[in-house]
mmCIF file of C-alpha atoms in Angstrom:
data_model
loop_
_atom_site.group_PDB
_atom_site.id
_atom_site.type_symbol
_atom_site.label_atom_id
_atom_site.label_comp_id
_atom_site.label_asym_id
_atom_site.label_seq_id
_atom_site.Cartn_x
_atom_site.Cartn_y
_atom_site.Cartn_z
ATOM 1 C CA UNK S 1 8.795 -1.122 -23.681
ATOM 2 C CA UNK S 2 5.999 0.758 -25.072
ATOM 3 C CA UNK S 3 6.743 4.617 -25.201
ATOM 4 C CA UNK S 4 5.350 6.920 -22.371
ATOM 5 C CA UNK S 5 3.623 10.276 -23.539
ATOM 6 C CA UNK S 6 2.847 12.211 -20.417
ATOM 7 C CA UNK S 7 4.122 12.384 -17.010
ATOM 8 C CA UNK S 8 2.769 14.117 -13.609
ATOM 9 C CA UNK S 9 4.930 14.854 -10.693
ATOM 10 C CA UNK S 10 3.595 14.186 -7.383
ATOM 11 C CA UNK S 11 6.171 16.486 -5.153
ATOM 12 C CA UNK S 12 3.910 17.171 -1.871
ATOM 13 C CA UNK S 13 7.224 19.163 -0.695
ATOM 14 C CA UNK S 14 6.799 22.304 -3.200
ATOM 15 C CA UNK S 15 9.133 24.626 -2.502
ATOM 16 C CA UNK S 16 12.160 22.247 -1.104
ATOM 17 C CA UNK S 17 11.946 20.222 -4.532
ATOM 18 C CA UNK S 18 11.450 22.731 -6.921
ATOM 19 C CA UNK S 19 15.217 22.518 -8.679
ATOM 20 C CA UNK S 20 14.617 18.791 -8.646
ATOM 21 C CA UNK S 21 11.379 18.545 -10.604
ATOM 22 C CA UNK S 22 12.938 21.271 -13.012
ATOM 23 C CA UNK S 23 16.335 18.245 -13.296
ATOM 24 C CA UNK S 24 13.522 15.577 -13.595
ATOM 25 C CA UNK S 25 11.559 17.674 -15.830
ATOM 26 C CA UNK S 26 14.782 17.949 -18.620
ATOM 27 C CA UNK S 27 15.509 14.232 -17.976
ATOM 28 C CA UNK S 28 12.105 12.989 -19.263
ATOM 29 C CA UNK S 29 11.998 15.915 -22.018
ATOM 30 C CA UNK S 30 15.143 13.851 -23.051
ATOM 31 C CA UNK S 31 13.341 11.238 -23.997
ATOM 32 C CA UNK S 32 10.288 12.712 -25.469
ATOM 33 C CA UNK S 33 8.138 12.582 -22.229
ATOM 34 C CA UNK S 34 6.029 15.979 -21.603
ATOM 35 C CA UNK S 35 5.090 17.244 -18.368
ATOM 36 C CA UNK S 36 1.801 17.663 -17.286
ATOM 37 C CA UNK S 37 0.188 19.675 -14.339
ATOM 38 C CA UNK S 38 -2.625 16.678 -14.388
ATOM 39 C CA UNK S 39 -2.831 13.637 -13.199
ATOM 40 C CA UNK S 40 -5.918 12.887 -15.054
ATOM 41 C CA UNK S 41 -3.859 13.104 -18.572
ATOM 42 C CA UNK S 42 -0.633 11.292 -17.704
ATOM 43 C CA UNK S 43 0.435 7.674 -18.788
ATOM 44 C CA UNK S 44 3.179 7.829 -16.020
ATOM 45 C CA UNK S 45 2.959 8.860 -12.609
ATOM 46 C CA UNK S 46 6.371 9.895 -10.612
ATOM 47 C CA UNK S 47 6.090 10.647 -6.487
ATOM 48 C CA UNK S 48 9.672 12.600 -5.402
ATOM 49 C CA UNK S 49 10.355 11.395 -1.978
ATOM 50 C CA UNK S 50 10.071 7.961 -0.040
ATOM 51 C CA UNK S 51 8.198 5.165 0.089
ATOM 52 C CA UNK S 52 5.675 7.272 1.876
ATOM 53 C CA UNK S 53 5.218 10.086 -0.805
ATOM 54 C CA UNK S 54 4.565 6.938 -3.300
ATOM 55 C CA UNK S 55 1.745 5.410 -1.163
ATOM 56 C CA UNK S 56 0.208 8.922 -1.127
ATOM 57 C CA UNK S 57 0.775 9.309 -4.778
ATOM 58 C CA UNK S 58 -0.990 6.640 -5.648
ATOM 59 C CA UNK S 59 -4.062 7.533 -3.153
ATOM 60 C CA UNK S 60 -4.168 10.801 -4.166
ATOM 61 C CA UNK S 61 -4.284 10.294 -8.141
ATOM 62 C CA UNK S 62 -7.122 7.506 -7.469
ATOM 63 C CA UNK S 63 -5.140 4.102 -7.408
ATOM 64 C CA UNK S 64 -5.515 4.460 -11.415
ATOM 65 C CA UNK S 65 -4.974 0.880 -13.330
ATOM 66 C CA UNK S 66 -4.210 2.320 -16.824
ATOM 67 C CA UNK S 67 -0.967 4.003 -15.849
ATOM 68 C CA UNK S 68 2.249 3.472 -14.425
ATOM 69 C CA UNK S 69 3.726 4.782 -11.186
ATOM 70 C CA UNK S 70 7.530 5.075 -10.197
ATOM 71 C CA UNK S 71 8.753 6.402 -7.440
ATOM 72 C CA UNK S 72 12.100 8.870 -7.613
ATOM 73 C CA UNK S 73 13.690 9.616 -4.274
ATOM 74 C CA UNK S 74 15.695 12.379 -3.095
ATOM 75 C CA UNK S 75 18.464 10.642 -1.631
ATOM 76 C CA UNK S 76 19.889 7.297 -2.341
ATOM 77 C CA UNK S 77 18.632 4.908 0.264
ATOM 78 C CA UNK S 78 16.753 1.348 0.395
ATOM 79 C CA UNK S 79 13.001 1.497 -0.512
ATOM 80 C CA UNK S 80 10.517 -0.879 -0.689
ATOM 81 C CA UNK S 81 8.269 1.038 -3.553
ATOM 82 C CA UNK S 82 11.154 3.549 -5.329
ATOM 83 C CA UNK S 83 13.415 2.391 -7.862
ATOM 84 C CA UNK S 84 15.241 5.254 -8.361
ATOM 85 C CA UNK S 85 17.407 8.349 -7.358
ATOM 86 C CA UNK S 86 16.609 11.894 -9.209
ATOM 87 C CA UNK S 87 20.432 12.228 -9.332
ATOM 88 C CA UNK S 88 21.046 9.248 -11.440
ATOM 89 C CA UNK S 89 18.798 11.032 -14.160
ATOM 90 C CA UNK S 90 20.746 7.995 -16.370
ATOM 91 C CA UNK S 91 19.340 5.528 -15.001
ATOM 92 C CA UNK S 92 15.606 6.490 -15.193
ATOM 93 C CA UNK S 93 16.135 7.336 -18.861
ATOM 94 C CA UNK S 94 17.499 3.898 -19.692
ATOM 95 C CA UNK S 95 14.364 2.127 -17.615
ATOM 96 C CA UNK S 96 12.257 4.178 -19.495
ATOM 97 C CA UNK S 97 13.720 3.104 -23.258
ATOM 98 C CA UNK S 98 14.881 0.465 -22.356
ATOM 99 C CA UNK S 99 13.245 -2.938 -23.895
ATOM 100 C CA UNK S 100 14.382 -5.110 -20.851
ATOM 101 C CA UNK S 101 12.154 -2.824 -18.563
ATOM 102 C CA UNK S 102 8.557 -4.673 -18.021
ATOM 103 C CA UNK S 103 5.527 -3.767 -16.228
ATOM 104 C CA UNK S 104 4.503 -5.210 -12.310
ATOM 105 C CA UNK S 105 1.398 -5.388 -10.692
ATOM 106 C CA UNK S 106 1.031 -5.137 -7.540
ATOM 107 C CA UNK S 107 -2.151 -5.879 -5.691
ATOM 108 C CA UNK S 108 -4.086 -4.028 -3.650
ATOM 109 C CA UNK S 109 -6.498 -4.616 -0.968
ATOM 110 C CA UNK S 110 -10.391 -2.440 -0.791
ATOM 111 C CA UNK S 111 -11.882 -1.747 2.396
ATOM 112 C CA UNK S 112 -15.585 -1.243 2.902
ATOM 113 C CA UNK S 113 -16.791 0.285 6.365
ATOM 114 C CA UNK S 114 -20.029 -0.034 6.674
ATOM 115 C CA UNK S 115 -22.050 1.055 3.325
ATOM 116 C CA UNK S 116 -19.414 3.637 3.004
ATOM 117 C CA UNK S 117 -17.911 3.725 -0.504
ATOM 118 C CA UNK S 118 -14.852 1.265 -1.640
ATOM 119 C CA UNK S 119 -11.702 2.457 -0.204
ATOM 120 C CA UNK S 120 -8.646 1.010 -1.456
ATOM 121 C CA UNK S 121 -4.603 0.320 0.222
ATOM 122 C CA UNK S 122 -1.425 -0.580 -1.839
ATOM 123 C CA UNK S 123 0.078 -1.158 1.451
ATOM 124 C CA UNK S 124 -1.960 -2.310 4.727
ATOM 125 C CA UNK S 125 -5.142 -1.316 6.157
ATOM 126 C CA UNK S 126 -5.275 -1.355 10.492
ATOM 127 C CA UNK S 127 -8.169 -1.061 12.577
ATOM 128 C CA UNK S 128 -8.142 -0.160 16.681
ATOM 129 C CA UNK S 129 -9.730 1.258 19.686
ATOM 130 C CA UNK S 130 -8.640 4.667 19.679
ATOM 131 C CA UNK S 131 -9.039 4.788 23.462
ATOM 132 C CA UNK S 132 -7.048 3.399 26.054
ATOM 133 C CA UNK S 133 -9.077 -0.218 25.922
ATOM 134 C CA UNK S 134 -8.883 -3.647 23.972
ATOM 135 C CA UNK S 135 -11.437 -3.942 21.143
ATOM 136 C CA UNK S 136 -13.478 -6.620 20.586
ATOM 137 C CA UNK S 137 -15.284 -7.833 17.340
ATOM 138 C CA UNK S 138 -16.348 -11.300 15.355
ATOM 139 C CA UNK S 139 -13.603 -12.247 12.139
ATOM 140 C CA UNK S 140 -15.561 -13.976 9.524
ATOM 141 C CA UNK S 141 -13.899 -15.475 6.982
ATOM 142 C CA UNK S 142 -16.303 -16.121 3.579
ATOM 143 C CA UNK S 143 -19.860 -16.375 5.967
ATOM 144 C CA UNK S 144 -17.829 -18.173 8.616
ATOM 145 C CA UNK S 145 -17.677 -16.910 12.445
ATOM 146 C CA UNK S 146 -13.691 -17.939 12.560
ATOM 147 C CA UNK S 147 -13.051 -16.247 15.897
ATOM 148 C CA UNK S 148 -14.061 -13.943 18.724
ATOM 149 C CA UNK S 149 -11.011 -11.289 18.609
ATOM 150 C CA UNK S 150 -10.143 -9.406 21.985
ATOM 151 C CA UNK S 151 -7.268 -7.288 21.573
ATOM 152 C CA UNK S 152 -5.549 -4.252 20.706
ATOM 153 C CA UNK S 153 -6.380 -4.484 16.464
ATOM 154 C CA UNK S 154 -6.328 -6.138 13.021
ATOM 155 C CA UNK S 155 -3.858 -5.418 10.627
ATOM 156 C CA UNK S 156 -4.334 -6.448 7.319
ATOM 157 C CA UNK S 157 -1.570 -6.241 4.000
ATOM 158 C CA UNK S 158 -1.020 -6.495 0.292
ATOM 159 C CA UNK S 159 2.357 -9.042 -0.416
ATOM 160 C CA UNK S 160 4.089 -5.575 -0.993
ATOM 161 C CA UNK S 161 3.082 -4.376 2.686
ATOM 162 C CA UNK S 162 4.075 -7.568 4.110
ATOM 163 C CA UNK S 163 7.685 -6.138 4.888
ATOM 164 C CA UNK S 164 6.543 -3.132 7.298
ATOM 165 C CA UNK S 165 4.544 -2.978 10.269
ATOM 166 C CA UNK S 166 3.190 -6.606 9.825
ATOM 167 C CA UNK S 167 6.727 -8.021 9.678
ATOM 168 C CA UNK S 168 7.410 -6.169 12.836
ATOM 169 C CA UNK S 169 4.271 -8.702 14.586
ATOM 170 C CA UNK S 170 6.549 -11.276 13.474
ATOM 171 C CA UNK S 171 4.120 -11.887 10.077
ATOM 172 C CA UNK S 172 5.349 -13.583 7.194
ATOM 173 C CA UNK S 173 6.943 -11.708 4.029
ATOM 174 C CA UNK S 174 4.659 -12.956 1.123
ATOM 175 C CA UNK S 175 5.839 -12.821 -2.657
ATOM 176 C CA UNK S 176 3.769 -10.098 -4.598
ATOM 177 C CA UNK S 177 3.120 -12.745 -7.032
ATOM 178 C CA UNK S 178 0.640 -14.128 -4.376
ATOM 179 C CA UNK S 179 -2.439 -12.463 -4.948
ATOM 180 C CA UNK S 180 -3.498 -12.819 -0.943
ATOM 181 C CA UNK S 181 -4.407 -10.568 1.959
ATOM 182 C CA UNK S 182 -2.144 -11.714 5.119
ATOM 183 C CA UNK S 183 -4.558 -11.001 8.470
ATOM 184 C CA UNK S 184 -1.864 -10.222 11.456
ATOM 185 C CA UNK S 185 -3.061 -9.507 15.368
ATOM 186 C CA UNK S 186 -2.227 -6.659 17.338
ATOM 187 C CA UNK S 187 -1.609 -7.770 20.905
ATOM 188 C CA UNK S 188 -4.512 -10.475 21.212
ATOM 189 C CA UNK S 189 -5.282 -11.700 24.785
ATOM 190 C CA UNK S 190 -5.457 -15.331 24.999
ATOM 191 C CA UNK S 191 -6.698 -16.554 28.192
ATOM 192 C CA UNK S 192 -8.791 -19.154 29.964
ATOM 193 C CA UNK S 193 -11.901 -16.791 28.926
ATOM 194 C CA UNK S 194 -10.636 -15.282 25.241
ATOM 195 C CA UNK S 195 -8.938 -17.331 22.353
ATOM 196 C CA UNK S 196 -7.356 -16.116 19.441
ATOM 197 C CA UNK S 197 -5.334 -17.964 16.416
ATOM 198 C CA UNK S 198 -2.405 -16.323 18.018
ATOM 199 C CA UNK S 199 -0.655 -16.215 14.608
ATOM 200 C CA UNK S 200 -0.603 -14.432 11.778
ATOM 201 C CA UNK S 201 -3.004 -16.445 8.230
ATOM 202 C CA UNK S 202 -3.206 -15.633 4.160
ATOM 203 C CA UNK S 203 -6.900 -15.242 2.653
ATOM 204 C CA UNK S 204 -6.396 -15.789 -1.178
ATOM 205 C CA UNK S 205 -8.324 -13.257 -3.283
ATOM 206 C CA UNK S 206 -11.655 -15.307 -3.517
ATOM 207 C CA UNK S 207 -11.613 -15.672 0.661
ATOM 208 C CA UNK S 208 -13.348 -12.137 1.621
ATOM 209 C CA UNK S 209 -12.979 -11.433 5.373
ATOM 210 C CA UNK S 210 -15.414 -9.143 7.350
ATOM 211 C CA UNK S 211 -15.019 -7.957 10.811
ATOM 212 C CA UNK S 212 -17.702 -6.993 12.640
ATOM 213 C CA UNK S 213 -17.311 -4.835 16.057
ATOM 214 C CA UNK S 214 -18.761 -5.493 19.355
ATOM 215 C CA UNK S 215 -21.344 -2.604 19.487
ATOM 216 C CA UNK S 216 -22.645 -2.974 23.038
ATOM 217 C CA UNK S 217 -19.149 -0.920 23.758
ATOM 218 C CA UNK S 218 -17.797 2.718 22.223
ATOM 219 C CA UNK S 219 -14.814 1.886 20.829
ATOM 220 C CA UNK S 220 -14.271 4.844 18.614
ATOM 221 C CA UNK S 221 -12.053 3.001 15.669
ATOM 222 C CA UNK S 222 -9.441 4.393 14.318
ATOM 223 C CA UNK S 223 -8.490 2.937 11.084
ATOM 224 C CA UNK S 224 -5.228 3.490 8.602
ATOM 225 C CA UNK S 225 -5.398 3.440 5.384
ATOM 226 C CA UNK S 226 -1.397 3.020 4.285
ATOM 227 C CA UNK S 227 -0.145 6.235 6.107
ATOM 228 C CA UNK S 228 -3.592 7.799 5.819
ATOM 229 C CA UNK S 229 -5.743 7.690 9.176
ATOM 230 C CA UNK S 230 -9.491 7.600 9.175
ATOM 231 C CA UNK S 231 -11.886 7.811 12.442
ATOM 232 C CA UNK S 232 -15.583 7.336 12.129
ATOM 233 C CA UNK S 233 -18.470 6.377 14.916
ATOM 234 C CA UNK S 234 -20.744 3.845 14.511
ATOM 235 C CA UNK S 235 -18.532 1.992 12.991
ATOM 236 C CA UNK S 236 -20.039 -2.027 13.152
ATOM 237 C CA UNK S 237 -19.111 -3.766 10.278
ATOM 238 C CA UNK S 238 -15.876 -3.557 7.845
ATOM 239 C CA UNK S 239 -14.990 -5.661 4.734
ATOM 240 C CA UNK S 240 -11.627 -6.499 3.464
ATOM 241 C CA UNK S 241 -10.604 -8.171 -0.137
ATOM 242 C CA UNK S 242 -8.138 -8.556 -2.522
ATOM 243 C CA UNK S 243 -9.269 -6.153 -5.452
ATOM 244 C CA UNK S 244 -9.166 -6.532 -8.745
ATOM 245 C CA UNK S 245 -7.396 -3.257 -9.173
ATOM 246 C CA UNK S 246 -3.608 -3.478 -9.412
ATOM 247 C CA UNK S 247 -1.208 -0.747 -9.413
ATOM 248 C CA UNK S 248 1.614 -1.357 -12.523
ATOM 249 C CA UNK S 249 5.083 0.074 -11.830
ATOM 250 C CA UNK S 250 8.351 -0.765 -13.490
ATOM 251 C CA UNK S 251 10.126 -4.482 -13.309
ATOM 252 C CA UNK S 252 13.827 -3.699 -13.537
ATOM 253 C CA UNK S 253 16.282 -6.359 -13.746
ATOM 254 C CA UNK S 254 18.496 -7.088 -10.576
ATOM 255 C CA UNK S 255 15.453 -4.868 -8.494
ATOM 256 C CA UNK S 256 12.854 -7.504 -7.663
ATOM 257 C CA UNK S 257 10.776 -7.273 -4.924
ATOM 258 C CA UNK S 258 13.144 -9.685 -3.127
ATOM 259 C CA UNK S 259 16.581 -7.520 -4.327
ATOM 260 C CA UNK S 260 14.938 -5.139 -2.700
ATOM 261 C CA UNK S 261 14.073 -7.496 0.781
ATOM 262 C CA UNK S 262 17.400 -8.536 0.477
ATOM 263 C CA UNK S 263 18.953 -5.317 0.662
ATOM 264 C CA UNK S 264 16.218 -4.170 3.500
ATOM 265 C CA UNK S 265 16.965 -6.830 5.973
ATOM 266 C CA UNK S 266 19.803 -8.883 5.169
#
């Protein structure tokens, strides 16, 4: 694969990593990859930690599309996002040189609240009451009044979030190759007065969906962006998509996104 030039560390743990982003800095100097102390000038992107510290090094550096992201964890364990251990320097080296490495895309989803500026998720965006009380608000789907929602929230996910919280409300696991936006419920209430789909649905990437809240109530939403949380009043309308942005990591053989379900749940 083509020859990286610059790489930034995301390590949000400072201190506790420091001897580990010295090792990672010698392993890429190995290979002719400089270190730089800006995100802005790198061609590769590495978060140290979990799949967390990779969600918020991709927020944080601006969900770029003309760079690659990897994620390097501390200790060996089963990830959805990071490929690789900092103490099998080896092995990062060889996916980095390697010709049978290729580039992914994932997709991500953008999020408008109201005329707010784009906002963007690699993983899943959720929106709920942040009081004690069911929320209520109108799903469109294109133009289209699909349903009258009553219930605790919305989750919406990328393929790649598909394994995490909306898996756990019994939604479907959905190939990264589909470039969809999977729309899960959060504890409808179906009733003889309120109806819901009940189930979880995939929007494909031309299929916009907009929810729009039930005003004559203070809900106060609370809204996640990945593992970021975001509260704002007078909240009334939000869009979802599938963007055109992508995030590219690394394709390594015998680590798809289903070695990696595999090894997660089975």
């Amino acid at each position: 694969m083509d020859q990286f030039k610059n790489v930034y560390f995301f390590d949000p743990f400072g201190k506790d990593t420091e001897r580990i982003r010295k090792d990672l800095i010698e392993v890429f100097k190995s290979i002719d990859i400089n270190t730089v102390d800006s995100s802005a000038e790198a061609d590769l992107i590495a978060s140290i930690g979990g799949d967390g510290t990779f969600l918020q090094a991709v927020r944080k550096t601006g969900f770029r599309n003309d760079c690659v992201y990897i994620g390097i964890a501390i200790e060996r364990d089963d990830y959805m996002y990071v490929d690789f251990c900092y103490k099998d320097g080896h092995e990062i080296e060889e996916a980095l040189t390697s010709e049978a490495t290729h580039v992914r895309n994932y997709p991500t989803i953008e999020v408008k609240i109201n005329d707010n500026q784009s906002s963007f998720c690699l993983n899943e965006f959720t929106l709920r009451s942040s009081i004690v009380k069911t929320i209520m608000m109108d799903i469109y789907i294109d133009d289209f009044l699909f349903e009258q929602f009553h219930g605790d929230g919305i989750l919406v996910c990328t393929p790649t979030g598909s394994t995490g919280y909306n898996k756990s409300l019994g939604g479907a696991v959905v190939d990264p190759l589909v470039k969809a936006i999977q729309v899960t419920e959060l504890a409808s209430v179906n009733n003889n007065k309120y109806r819901t789909l009940g189930t979880s649905f995939l929007l494909n990437k031309d299929r916009p969906l907009t929810l729009m809240i039930d005003k004559s109530r203070d809900y106060y939403p609370i809204m996640s962006l990945d593992n970021e949380a975001l509260s704002l009043q007078n909240t009334e309308q939000v869009s979802i998509k599938v963007s055109d942005r992508v995030i590219k990591t690394l394709k390594l053989p015998n680590n798809t996104f289903w070695h990696k379900a595999q090894r997660n749940f089975l």
